[in-house]
Coordinates of C-alpha atoms in Angstrom, one line a residue:
X1 CA 0.0 0.0 0.0
X2 CA 1.4 3.4 -1.0
X3 CA 2.3 5.9 1.7
X4 CA -0.2 8.7 1.8
X5 CA 0.9 11.9 0.2
X6 CA -1.2 15.0 0.9
X7 CA -0.7 18.5 -0.6
X8 CA -2.1 21.6 1.0
X9 CA -2.2 24.8 -1.0
X10 CA -2.8 28.2 0.6
X11 CA -3.1 31.5 -1.3
X12 CA -0.9 34.2 0.2
X13 CA -2.9 37.2 1.6
X14 CA -5.7 36.2 -0.8
X15 CA -8.1 39.1 -0.7
X16 CA -5.4 41.7 -0.5
X17 CA -3.4 40.0 -3.3
X18 CA -6.4 40.1 -5.6
X19 CA -6.9 43.8 -4.9
X20 CA -3.2 44.5 -5.6
X21 CA -3.3 42.4 -8.8
X22 CA -6.4 44.2 -10.1
X23 CA -5.3 47.7 -9.0
X24 CA -1.6 48.3 -9.8
X25 CA -1.5 51.5 -7.7
X26 CA -2.0 49.3 -4.6
X27 CA 1.1 47.1 -5.2
X28 CA 3.8 47.4 -2.6
X29 CA 1.4 49.3 -0.2
X30 CA -0.3 48.2 3.0
X31 CA -3.7 46.9 2.0
X32 CA -6.2 45.8 4.6
X33 CA -9.5 44.2 3.7
X34 CA -12.4 43.8 6.1
X35 CA -15.3 45.5 7.8
X36 CA -14.7 49.2 8.0
X37 CA -17.2 50.0 10.8
X38 CA -16.1 50.6 14.3
X39 CA -17.0 46.9 15.1
X40 CA -15.5 45.4 11.9
X41 CA -12.6 43.0 11.8
X42 CA -9.7 42.4 9.4
X43 CA -10.3 39.7 6.8
X44 CA -6.9 39.9 5.2
X45 CA -3.8 42.1 5.4
X46 CA -1.1 42.3 2.8
X47 CA 2.5 41.5 3.9
X48 CA 3.2 45.3 3.7
X49 CA 0.5 45.8 6.4
X50 CA 1.6 42.8 8.5
X51 CA 4.9 44.6 9.1
X52 CA 3.0 46.9 11.3
X53 CA 1.4 44.1 13.3
X54 CA -1.9 43.9 11.4
X55 CA -3.3 40.4 11.0
X56 CA -6.6 38.7 10.2
X57 CA -9.4 38.7 12.8
X58 CA -7.9 41.8 14.4
X59 CA -10.5 44.5 15.3
X60 CA -10.4 47.1 12.4
X61 CA -10.2 49.9 14.9
X62 CA -6.9 48.5 16.2
X63 CA -5.6 47.9 12.7
X64 CA -6.2 51.6 11.9
X65 CA -4.2 52.6 15.0
X66 CA -1.3 50.2 14.1
X67 CA -1.2 51.2 10.5
X68 CA -2.8 54.6 9.9
X69 CA -1.2 54.9 6.5
X70 CA -2.9 51.6 5.4
X71 CA -5.3 51.4 2.5
X72 CA -8.6 50.1 4.0
X73 CA -11.1 48.3 1.7
X74 CA -14.4 46.6 2.2
X75 CA -13.5 44.1 -0.4
X76 CA -15.0 42.8 -3.7
X77 CA -16.3 39.4 -2.6
X78 CA -17.9 38.3 -5.9
X79 CA -14.5 38.8 -7.5
X80 CA -12.8 36.8 -4.8
X81 CA -15.3 34.0 -5.2
X82 CA -14.7 34.0 -9.0
X83 CA -10.9 33.8 -8.6
X84 CA -11.3 31.1 -6.0
X85 CA -13.3 29.0 -8.5
X86 CA -10.5 29.5 -11.0
X87 CA -7.9 28.3 -8.5
X88 CA -9.9 25.2 -7.6
X89 CA -10.3 24.3 -11.2
X90 CA -6.5 24.4 -11.6
X91 CA -6.2 22.2 -8.5
X92 CA -8.6 19.6 -10.0
X93 CA -6.2 19.1 -12.8
X94 CA -3.5 18.0 -10.4
X95 CA -5.6 15.5 -8.4
X96 CA -9.0 13.8 -8.7
X97 CA -9.3 14.3 -4.9
X98 CA -9.6 17.9 -3.9
X99 CA -11.1 19.1 -0.6
X100 CA -11.8 22.9 -0.3
X101 CA -10.9 24.1 3.2
X102 CA -11.9 27.7 2.7
X103 CA -12.2 30.1 -0.2
X104 CA -8.4 30.3 -0.6
X105 CA -7.0 27.0 0.5
X106 CA -7.5 23.3 0.0
X107 CA -6.1 19.8 0.2
X108 CA -5.1 17.5 -2.7
X109 CA -4.6 13.7 -2.2
X110 CA -1.8 12.7 -4.6
X111 CA -1.3 9.2 -3.1
X112 CA -0.6 6.7 -5.8
X113 CA 0.1 9.3 -8.5
X114 CA 3.7 8.3 -9.1
X115 CA 3.3 8.3 -12.9
X116 CA 2.4 12.0 -12.8
X117 CA 4.7 13.0 -9.9
X118 CA 7.6 11.0 -11.4
X119 CA 9.0 10.3 -8.0
X120 CA 9.4 14.0 -7.2
X121 CA 6.6 15.6 -5.2
X122 CA 8.5 18.8 -4.8
X123 CA 8.5 19.4 -8.6
X124 CA 4.8 18.5 -8.7
X125 CA 4.1 21.1 -6.0
X126 CA 6.2 23.6 -7.9
X127 CA 4.2 22.9 -11.1
X128 CA 1.0 23.6 -9.2
X129 CA 2.3 26.9 -7.9
X130 CA 3.5 27.9 -11.3
X131 CA 0.1 27.1 -12.9
X132 CA -1.7 29.2 -10.3
X133 CA 0.7 32.1 -10.8
X134 CA 0.5 31.9 -14.6
X135 CA -3.3 31.7 -14.8
X136 CA -4.3 34.0 -12.0
X137 CA -1.3 36.2 -11.3
X138 CA -1.4 35.2 -7.6
X139 CA 1.2 33.5 -5.4
X140 CA 0.5 30.4 -3.4
X141 CA 2.3 28.5 -0.7
X142 CA 2.3 24.7 -0.7
X143 CA 3.0 22.0 1.9
X144 CA 3.4 18.3 1.2
X145 CA 3.3 15.6 3.9
X146 CA 1.9 12.2 4.8
X147 CA -1.3 13.7 6.3
X148 CA -3.5 16.8 6.3
X149 CA -2.3 18.2 9.6
X150 CA 1.4 18.1 8.6
X151 CA 0.6 19.3 5.0
X152 CA -1.3 22.4 6.3
X153 CA 1.4 23.2 8.8
X154 CA 4.1 22.8 6.1
X155 CA 2.4 25.3 3.8
X156 CA 2.6 27.9 6.5
X157 CA 6.3 27.5 7.5
X158 CA 7.9 29.5 4.7
X159 CA 5.3 32.0 3.6
X160 CA 5.1 33.9 1.3
X161 CA 5.7 31.8 -1.8
X162 CA 6.7 28.7 0.3
X163 CA 7.1 25.1 -0.7
X164 CA 7.9 22.8 2.2
X165 CA 7.9 19.0 2.5
X166 CA 7.6 17.2 5.8
X167 CA 8.4 13.5 5.8
X168 CA 7.9 11.1 8.7
X169 CA 11.5 11.3 9.6
X170 CA 11.3 15.1 9.8
X171 CA 8.7 15.2 12.6
X172 CA 11.1 15.6 15.5
X173 CA 13.3 18.1 13.7
X174 CA 10.5 20.3 12.2
X175 CA 7.4 19.7 14.3
X176 CA 8.6 19.4 17.9
X177 CA 10.3 22.8 18.3
X178 CA 7.1 24.6 17.2
X179 CA 4.9 26.3 19.9
X180 CA 1.8 24.2 20.9
X181 CA -0.5 26.8 19.4
X182 CA 0.5 25.4 16.0
X183 CA -1.4 22.2 16.8
X184 CA -4.7 22.1 15.0
X185 CA -7.5 22.8 17.5
X186 CA -5.4 24.5 20.1
X187 CA -6.8 28.0 20.7
X188 CA -5.8 30.6 23.2
X189 CA -7.6 29.1 26.2
X190 CA -6.2 25.6 25.6
X191 CA -2.8 27.0 25.1
X192 CA -3.0 28.8 28.4
X193 CA -4.3 25.7 30.1
X194 CA -1.4 23.6 28.7
X195 CA 1.2 26.3 29.6
X196 CA 0.0 26.1 33.2
X197 CA 1.2 22.4 33.2
X198 CA 4.5 23.4 31.6
X199 CA 3.8 22.5 28.0
X200 CA 5.1 25.2 25.6
X201 CA 6.3 23.3 22.6
X202 CA 4.8 20.5 20.5
X203 CA 7.8 18.3 21.6
X204 CA 6.7 18.8 25.2
X205 CA 3.4 17.2 24.4
X206 CA 4.9 14.3 22.5
X207 CA 7.4 13.5 25.2
X208 CA 4.8 13.7 28.0
X209 CA 2.7 10.9 26.6
X210 CA -1.1 10.3 26.7
X211 CA -1.3 8.8 30.2
X212 CA 0.2 11.9 31.9
X213 CA -1.8 14.3 29.7
X214 CA -5.0 12.4 30.3
X215 CA -4.9 13.1 34.0
X216 CA -4.3 16.8 33.3
X217 CA -6.7 17.6 30.4
X218 CA -9.0 14.6 30.0
X219 CA -8.9 11.6 27.7
X220 CA -10.3 13.1 24.5
X221 CA -8.1 16.1 24.4
X222 CA -5.0 14.1 25.5
X223 CA -5.5 11.6 22.7
X224 CA -6.0 14.5 20.1
X225 CA -2.8 16.3 21.3
X226 CA -0.5 13.3 21.5
X227 CA -1.5 12.0 18.0
X228 CA -0.9 15.3 16.3
X229 CA 2.3 16.0 18.3
X230 CA 3.6 12.8 16.9
X231 CA 2.5 13.7 13.4
X232 CA -0.4 11.3 13.2
X233 CA -3.6 12.3 11.4
X234 CA -5.8 9.7 9.6
X235 CA -8.5 12.2 8.3
X236 CA -9.1 11.5 4.6
X237 CA -9.3 14.2 1.9
X238 CA -13.0 14.5 1.2
X239 CA -13.8 16.0 -2.2
X240 CA -17.5 16.7 -1.5
X241 CA -18.8 17.8 1.9
X242 CA -22.5 18.7 2.4
X243 CA -23.0 21.6 4.7
X244 CA -23.6 20.4 8.3
X245 CA -25.5 23.5 9.2
X246 CA -27.1 26.5 7.7
X247 CA -26.9 29.8 9.6
X248 CA -26.5 33.5 9.7
X249 CA -24.9 35.8 12.3
X250 CA -24.3 39.5 12.6
X251 CA -22.0 41.8 14.6
X252 CA -23.5 45.1 15.7
X253 CA -22.2 48.6 15.6
X254 CA -23.3 49.1 19.2
X255 CA -24.0 46.4 21.8
X256 CA -27.7 45.5 22.0
X257 CA -29.1 46.2 25.5
X258 CA -32.8 45.4 25.4
X259 CA -34.6 42.2 24.9
X260 CA -36.8 43.8 22.3
X261 CA -33.7 44.7 20.2
X262 CA -32.4 41.2 20.5
X263 CA -35.6 39.5 19.5
X264 CA -36.1 41.8 16.6
X265 CA -32.7 40.7 15.3
X266 CA -33.4 37.1 16.0
X267 CA -36.5 37.4 13.9
X268 CA -34.4 38.9 11.0
X269 CA -31.8 36.2 11.3
X270 CA -34.5 33.4 11.5
X271 CA -36.0 34.7 8.3
X272 CA -32.7 34.5 6.5
X273 CA -32.0 31.0 7.8
X274 CA -35.5 29.9 6.8
X275 CA -35.0 31.2 3.3
X276 CA -31.7 29.4 2.9
X277 CA -33.1 26.1 4.3
X278 CA -36.0 26.2 1.8
X279 CA -33.8 27.2 -1.1
X280 CA -31.6 24.2 -0.3
X281 CA -34.6 21.9 0.0
X282 CA -33.7 21.0 3.7
X283 CA -35.6 20.7 6.9
X284 CA -33.8 20.9 10.3
X285 CA -34.3 19.2 13.6
X286 CA -31.9 21.4 15.6
X287 CA -32.0 25.2 16.2
X288 CA -29.0 26.9 17.8
X289 CA -28.4 30.5 18.8
X290 CA -25.0 32.1 19.3
X291 CA -24.5 35.0 21.7
X292 CA -21.3 37.0 22.0
X293 CA -21.1 39.6 24.7
X294 CA -19.2 42.9 24.8
X295 CA -16.3 41.2 26.5
X296 CA -16.1 38.7 23.7
X297 CA -17.3 35.8 25.8
X298 CA -19.4 33.6 23.6
X299 CA -22.3 31.2 24.4
X300 CA -24.4 28.8 22.3
X301 CA -27.7 27.3 23.2
X302 CA -29.6 24.7 21.1
X303 CA -32.7 22.6 21.0
X304 CA -33.4 19.5 19.0
X305 CA -37.0 19.0 17.8
X306 CA -38.8 15.8 17.0
X307 CA -40.3 17.3 13.9
X308 CA -38.0 19.0 11.3
X309 CA -38.7 22.6 10.4
X310 CA -37.9 25.1 7.7
X311 CA -40.3 28.0 8.2
X312 CA -39.2 31.4 9.6
X313 CA -41.8 31.5 12.3
X314 CA -40.9 28.1 13.6
X315 CA -37.2 28.9 13.7
X316 CA -37.9 32.2 15.4
X317 CA -40.1 30.6 18.0
X318 CA -37.3 28.2 19.1
X319 CA -34.6 30.9 18.8
X320 CA -36.6 33.3 21.0
X321 CA -37.3 30.6 23.6
X322 CA -33.6 29.7 23.7
X323 CA -32.7 33.4 24.3
X324 CA -35.3 33.9 27.0
X325 CA -34.0 30.9 28.8
X326 CA -30.4 32.3 28.7
X327 CA -29.2 34.0 31.8
X328 CA -27.6 37.2 30.5
X329 CA -25.0 38.5 32.9
X330 CA -26.1 41.8 34.5
X331 CA -25.1 44.9 32.6
X332 CA -23.8 42.9 29.6
X333 CA -24.5 44.1 26.1
X334 CA -24.6 41.8 23.1
X335 CA -22.0 42.3 20.4
X336 CA -23.0 39.4 18.1
X337 CA -26.0 37.2 17.5
X338 CA -26.3 34.1 15.3
X339 CA -29.0 31.6 14.4
X340 CA -28.3 28.3 12.7
X341 CA -30.1 25.1 11.9
X342 CA -28.7 21.5 11.6
X343 CA -29.8 17.9 11.7
X344 CA -31.2 18.0 8.2
X345 CA -34.0 15.7 7.2
X346 CA -36.0 15.1 4.1
X347 CA -39.6 16.5 4.1
X348 CA -41.8 14.1 6.0
X349 CA -45.4 13.0 5.6
X350 CA -48.0 14.9 7.6
X351 CA -51.5 14.2 8.8
X352 CA -54.7 15.5 7.2
X353 CA -55.2 17.6 10.3
X354 CA -51.9 19.4 9.7
X355 CA -52.4 19.7 6.0
X356 CA -54.5 22.9 5.9
X357 CA -52.1 24.8 8.2
X358 CA -49.1 23.6 6.1
X359 CA -50.8 24.7 2.9
X360 CA -51.3 28.2 4.3
X361 CA -47.7 28.4 5.3
X362 CA -46.6 27.2 1.9
X363 CA -48.5 29.9 0.2
X364 CA -47.1 32.6 2.5
X365 CA -43.5 31.5 2.2
X366 CA -43.8 30.9 -1.5
X367 CA -44.7 34.6 -1.8
X368 CA -41.9 35.6 0.5
X369 CA -39.3 33.4 -1.3
X370 CA -40.4 34.8 -4.7
X371 CA -39.6 38.3 -3.4
X372 CA -36.3 37.2 -2.1
X373 CA -35.4 35.3 -5.2
X374 CA -36.1 38.4 -7.3
X375 CA -34.6 41.2 -5.1
X376 CA -32.2 39.3 -2.8
X377 CA -32.6 37.8 0.7
X378 CA -32.3 41.1 2.5
X379 CA -35.2 42.7 0.6
X380 CA -38.0 41.8 3.0
X381 CA -36.0 42.8 6.1
X382 CA -35.3 46.2 4.5
X383 CA -39.0 46.9 4.2
X384 CA -39.1 48.3 7.7
X385 CA -38.2 44.9 9.2
X386 CA -41.0 43.7 6.9
X387 CA -44.7 44.0 7.4
X388 CA -44.9 40.3 6.5
X389 CA -42.4 39.2 9.1
X390 CA -44.0 41.5 11.7
X391 CA -47.3 39.7 11.0
X392 CA -45.6 36.4 11.6
X393 CA -44.2 37.6 14.8
X394 CA -47.6 39.0 16.0
X395 CA -49.4 35.8 15.1
X396 CA -46.7 33.7 16.8
X397 CA -47.1 35.8 20.0
X398 CA -50.8 35.4 19.8
X399 CA -50.6 31.7 19.5
X400 CA -48.3 31.5 22.5
X401 CA -50.8 33.6 24.5
X402 CA -53.7 31.3 23.6
X403 CA -51.7 28.4 24.9

């Protein structure tokens, strides 16, 4: 059986690079793409901007303080999506197994492709980089390794324009000296927790062993950490992945303070999620809300239903109930709200008793969906939060009162 060979390609500063490619006057200048409001965050920063300490996910207000001379753009997302499709088409020529990881990165399984690789995976990776550069004018970094974790890590080691191979025999030399934050799934809180036990580098985790770690952080996390610290990752490259959830979230210019404000936005989010469910032909058993407070602490609450749903009013009913059951810390404003649905199911048979009510809903939502299909999913919400949706909200409150 051939040893697995996985390639990870990651576009360098993708959004900013597209802007610099399409606008020559931006080349060599600090370009920062993201939300430009006071509550926005950085999506991508060019390497010229990174010299000033600007990075993705940084609050835009902080980025402006660090790099006041930067060129700040909201971004051209339809263009980024079009370029992304072009890049993934190129990738598909280099392997029949391509897994998109995000708009600007993906995995290729090149196991068993010796005839094409000709025994030299480095040259194969270089040919992919050259094809992307020639056809899009953009630079990519590539990592090649026996598994997805190591390949993704390798692509990040020599950015920009990197090409790194990690073999099994390289793990101690390359992987172990890296900080534990480079392990997939180790965020800031986990990093701090591990540091409290004296673990600072990946090699510290590998040498500690699972038994010791298990007593400190629990069996599941210990197993995950030890396997990755020793360069083990059995996840396959999956070319097609159905969405596991459909959702929508929004960050507010100013923190929400009142229940009325929150529920108004939950209604708006529920309408968008319902539209996306129906457009995808899906029904969902689970409704989840996401709440991020002003101090960035984040909470999720969810409920699983016996009957699958796809209508705005049903989603909103559950989202509102989840919020009302949430104990909001005193004096806390809400920075972000999200609503999502999962646990998809095919449409089920219903009783004759339910049929009449369902037909009324179908007529209502068919009309709503036609408006959205013609004018965009935000159209109804823009009509004063929508007379239609307000009627749904009023009828829902009325039915709750009757019960």
